[in-house]
Short mmCIF file of C-alpha atoms in Angstrom, two decimals:
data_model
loop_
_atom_site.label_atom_id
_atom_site.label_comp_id
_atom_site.label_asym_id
_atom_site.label_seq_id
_atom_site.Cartn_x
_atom_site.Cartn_y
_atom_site.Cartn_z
CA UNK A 1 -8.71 3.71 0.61
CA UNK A 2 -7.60 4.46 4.32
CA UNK A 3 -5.20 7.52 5.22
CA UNK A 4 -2.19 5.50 5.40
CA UNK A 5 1.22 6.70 6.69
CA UNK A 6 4.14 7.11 9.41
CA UNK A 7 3.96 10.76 9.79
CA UNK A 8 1.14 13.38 10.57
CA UNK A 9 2.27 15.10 7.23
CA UNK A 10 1.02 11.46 5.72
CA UNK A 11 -2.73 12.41 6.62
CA UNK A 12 -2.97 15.75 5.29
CA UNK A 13 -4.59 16.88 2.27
CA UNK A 14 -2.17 17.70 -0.11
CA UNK A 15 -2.14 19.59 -3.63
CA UNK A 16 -0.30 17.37 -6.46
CA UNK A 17 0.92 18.37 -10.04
CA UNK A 18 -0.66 15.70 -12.07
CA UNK A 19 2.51 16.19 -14.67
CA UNK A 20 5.55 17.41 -12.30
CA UNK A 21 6.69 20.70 -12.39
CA UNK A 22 10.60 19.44 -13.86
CA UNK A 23 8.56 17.76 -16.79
CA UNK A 24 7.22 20.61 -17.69
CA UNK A 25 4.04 20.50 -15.74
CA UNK A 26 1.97 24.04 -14.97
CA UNK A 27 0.51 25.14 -11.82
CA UNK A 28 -3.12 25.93 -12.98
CA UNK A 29 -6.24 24.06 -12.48
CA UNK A 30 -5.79 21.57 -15.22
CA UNK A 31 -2.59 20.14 -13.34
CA UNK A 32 -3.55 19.85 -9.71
CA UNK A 33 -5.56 17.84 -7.86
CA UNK A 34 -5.63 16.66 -4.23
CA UNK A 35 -3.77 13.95 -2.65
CA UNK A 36 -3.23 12.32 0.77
CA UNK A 37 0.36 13.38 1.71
CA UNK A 38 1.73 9.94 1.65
CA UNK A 39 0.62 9.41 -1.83
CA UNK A 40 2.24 12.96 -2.91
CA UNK A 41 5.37 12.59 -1.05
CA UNK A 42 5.46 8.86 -2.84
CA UNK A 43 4.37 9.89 -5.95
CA UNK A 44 7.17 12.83 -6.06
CA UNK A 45 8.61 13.35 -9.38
CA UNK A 46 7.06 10.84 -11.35
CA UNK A 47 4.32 11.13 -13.77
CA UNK A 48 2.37 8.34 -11.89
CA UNK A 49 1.87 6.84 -8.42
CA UNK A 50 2.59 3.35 -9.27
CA UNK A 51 5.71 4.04 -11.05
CA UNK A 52 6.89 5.00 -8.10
CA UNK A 53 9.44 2.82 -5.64
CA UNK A 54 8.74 4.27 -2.46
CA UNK A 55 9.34 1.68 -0.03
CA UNK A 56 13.24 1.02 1.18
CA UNK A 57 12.75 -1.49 3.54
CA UNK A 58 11.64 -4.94 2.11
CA UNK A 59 11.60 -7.05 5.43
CA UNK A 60 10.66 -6.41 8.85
CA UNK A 61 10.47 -8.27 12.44
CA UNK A 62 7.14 -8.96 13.74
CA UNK A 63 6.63 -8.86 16.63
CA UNK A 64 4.36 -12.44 16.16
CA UNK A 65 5.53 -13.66 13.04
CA UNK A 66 9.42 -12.76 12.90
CA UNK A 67 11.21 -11.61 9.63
CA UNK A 68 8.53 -11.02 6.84
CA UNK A 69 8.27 -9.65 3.56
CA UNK A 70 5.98 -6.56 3.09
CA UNK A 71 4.62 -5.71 -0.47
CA UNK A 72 5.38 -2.19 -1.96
CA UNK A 73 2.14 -0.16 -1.04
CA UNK A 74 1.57 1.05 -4.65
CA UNK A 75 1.53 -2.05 -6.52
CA UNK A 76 -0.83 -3.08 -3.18
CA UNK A 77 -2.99 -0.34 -3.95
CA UNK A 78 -3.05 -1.18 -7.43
CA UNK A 79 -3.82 -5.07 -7.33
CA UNK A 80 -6.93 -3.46 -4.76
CA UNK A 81 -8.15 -1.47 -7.47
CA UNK A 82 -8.15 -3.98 -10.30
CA UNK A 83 -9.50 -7.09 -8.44
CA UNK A 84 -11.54 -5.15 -6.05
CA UNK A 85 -13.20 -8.32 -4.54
CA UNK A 86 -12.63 -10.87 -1.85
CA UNK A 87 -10.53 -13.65 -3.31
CA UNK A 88 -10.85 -15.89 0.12
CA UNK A 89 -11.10 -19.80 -1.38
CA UNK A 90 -14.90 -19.59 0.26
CA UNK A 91 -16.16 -17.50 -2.50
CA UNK A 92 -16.99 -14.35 -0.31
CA UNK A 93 -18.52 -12.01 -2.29
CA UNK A 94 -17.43 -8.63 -0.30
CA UNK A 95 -16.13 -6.54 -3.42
CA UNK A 96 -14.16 -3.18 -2.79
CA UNK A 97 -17.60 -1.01 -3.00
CA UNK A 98 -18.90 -2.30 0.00
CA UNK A 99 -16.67 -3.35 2.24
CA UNK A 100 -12.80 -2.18 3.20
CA UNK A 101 -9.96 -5.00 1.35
CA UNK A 102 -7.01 -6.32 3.05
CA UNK A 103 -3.57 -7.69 0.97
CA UNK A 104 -2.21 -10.84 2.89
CA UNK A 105 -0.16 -13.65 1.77
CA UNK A 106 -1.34 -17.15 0.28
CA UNK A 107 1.62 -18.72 1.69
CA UNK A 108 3.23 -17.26 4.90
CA UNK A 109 6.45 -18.58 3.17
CA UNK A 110 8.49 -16.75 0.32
CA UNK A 111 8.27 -13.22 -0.86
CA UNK A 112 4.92 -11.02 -0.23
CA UNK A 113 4.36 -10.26 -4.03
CA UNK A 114 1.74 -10.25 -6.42
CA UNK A 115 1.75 -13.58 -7.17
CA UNK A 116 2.06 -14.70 -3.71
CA UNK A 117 -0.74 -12.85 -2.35
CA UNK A 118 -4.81 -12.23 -1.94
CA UNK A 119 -7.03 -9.49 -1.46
CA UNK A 120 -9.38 -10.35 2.07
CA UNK A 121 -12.49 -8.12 3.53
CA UNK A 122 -12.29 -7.93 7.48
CA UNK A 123 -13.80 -11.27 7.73
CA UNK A 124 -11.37 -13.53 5.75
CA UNK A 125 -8.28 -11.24 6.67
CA UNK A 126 -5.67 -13.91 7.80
CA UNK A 127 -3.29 -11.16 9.37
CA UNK A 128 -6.41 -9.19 10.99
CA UNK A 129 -5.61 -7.60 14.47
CA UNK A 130 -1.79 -8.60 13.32
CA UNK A 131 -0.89 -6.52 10.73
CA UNK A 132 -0.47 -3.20 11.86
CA UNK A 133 2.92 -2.28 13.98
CA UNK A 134 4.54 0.73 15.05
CA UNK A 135 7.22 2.65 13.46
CA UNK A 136 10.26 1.72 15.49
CA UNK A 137 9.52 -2.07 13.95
CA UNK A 138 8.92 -0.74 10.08
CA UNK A 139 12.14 1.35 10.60
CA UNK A 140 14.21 -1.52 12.35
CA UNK A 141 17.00 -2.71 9.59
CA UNK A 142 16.14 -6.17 7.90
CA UNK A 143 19.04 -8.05 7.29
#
């Protein structure tokens, strides 16, 4: 997985409680581990990433493609992990150990969720050189 985040505090290495510290969880060796600060700052509280909701904003204007949905990063992550191949129509056979996976939608229309949605290497990426924008537009209020 990349570094992913909209502050500098986002790409540091970061030590997590594995089991929070108001559930009970210890600070000793058996209950730390490292973590990207996004994933730690996301993760919070909770006893795993993915139960997480760390996402507010559900919509943003592109600056190409107007108002579209964005998927919540850890169920993104997630559906990565467990298909961890390229699920292009071709029958690309990039898989997750050796080359980097992209999340884009089947249909451009409707909600970006898991059932509306692919995992792409570089090459099949629909929303390649497209998909990253800056922080004023991820901040920007959807309506």
């Amino acid at each position: 997985m990349r570094p992913r985040g909209l502050h500098a505090v986002d790409l540091t290495i970061q030590i997590d409680h594995v089991r929070p510290v108001r559930a009970g969880g210890a600070t000793d060796d058996e209950n730390l581990r490292f973590a990207c600060g996004w994933c730690n700052r996301a993760k919070s509280g909770h006893m795993q990433l993915y139960g997480a909701s760390s996402w507010v904003n559900h919509r943003i204007q592109h600056p190409l493609l107007g108002w579209v949905s964005i998927p919540r990063p850890l169920w993104v992550v997630r559906m990565t992990q467990l298909r961890a191949r390229c699920e292009d129509p071709s029958g690309c056979s990039a898989t997750l150990a050796t080359n980097e996976l992209y999340v884009a939608p089947k249909r451009t229309t409707g909600a970006f969720n898991p059932s509306n949605c692919r995992i792409y290497c570089d090459v099949h990426d629909p929303w390649a050189g497209i998909r990253f924008v800056g922080e004023k537009v991820l901040s920007a209020k959807s309506p």
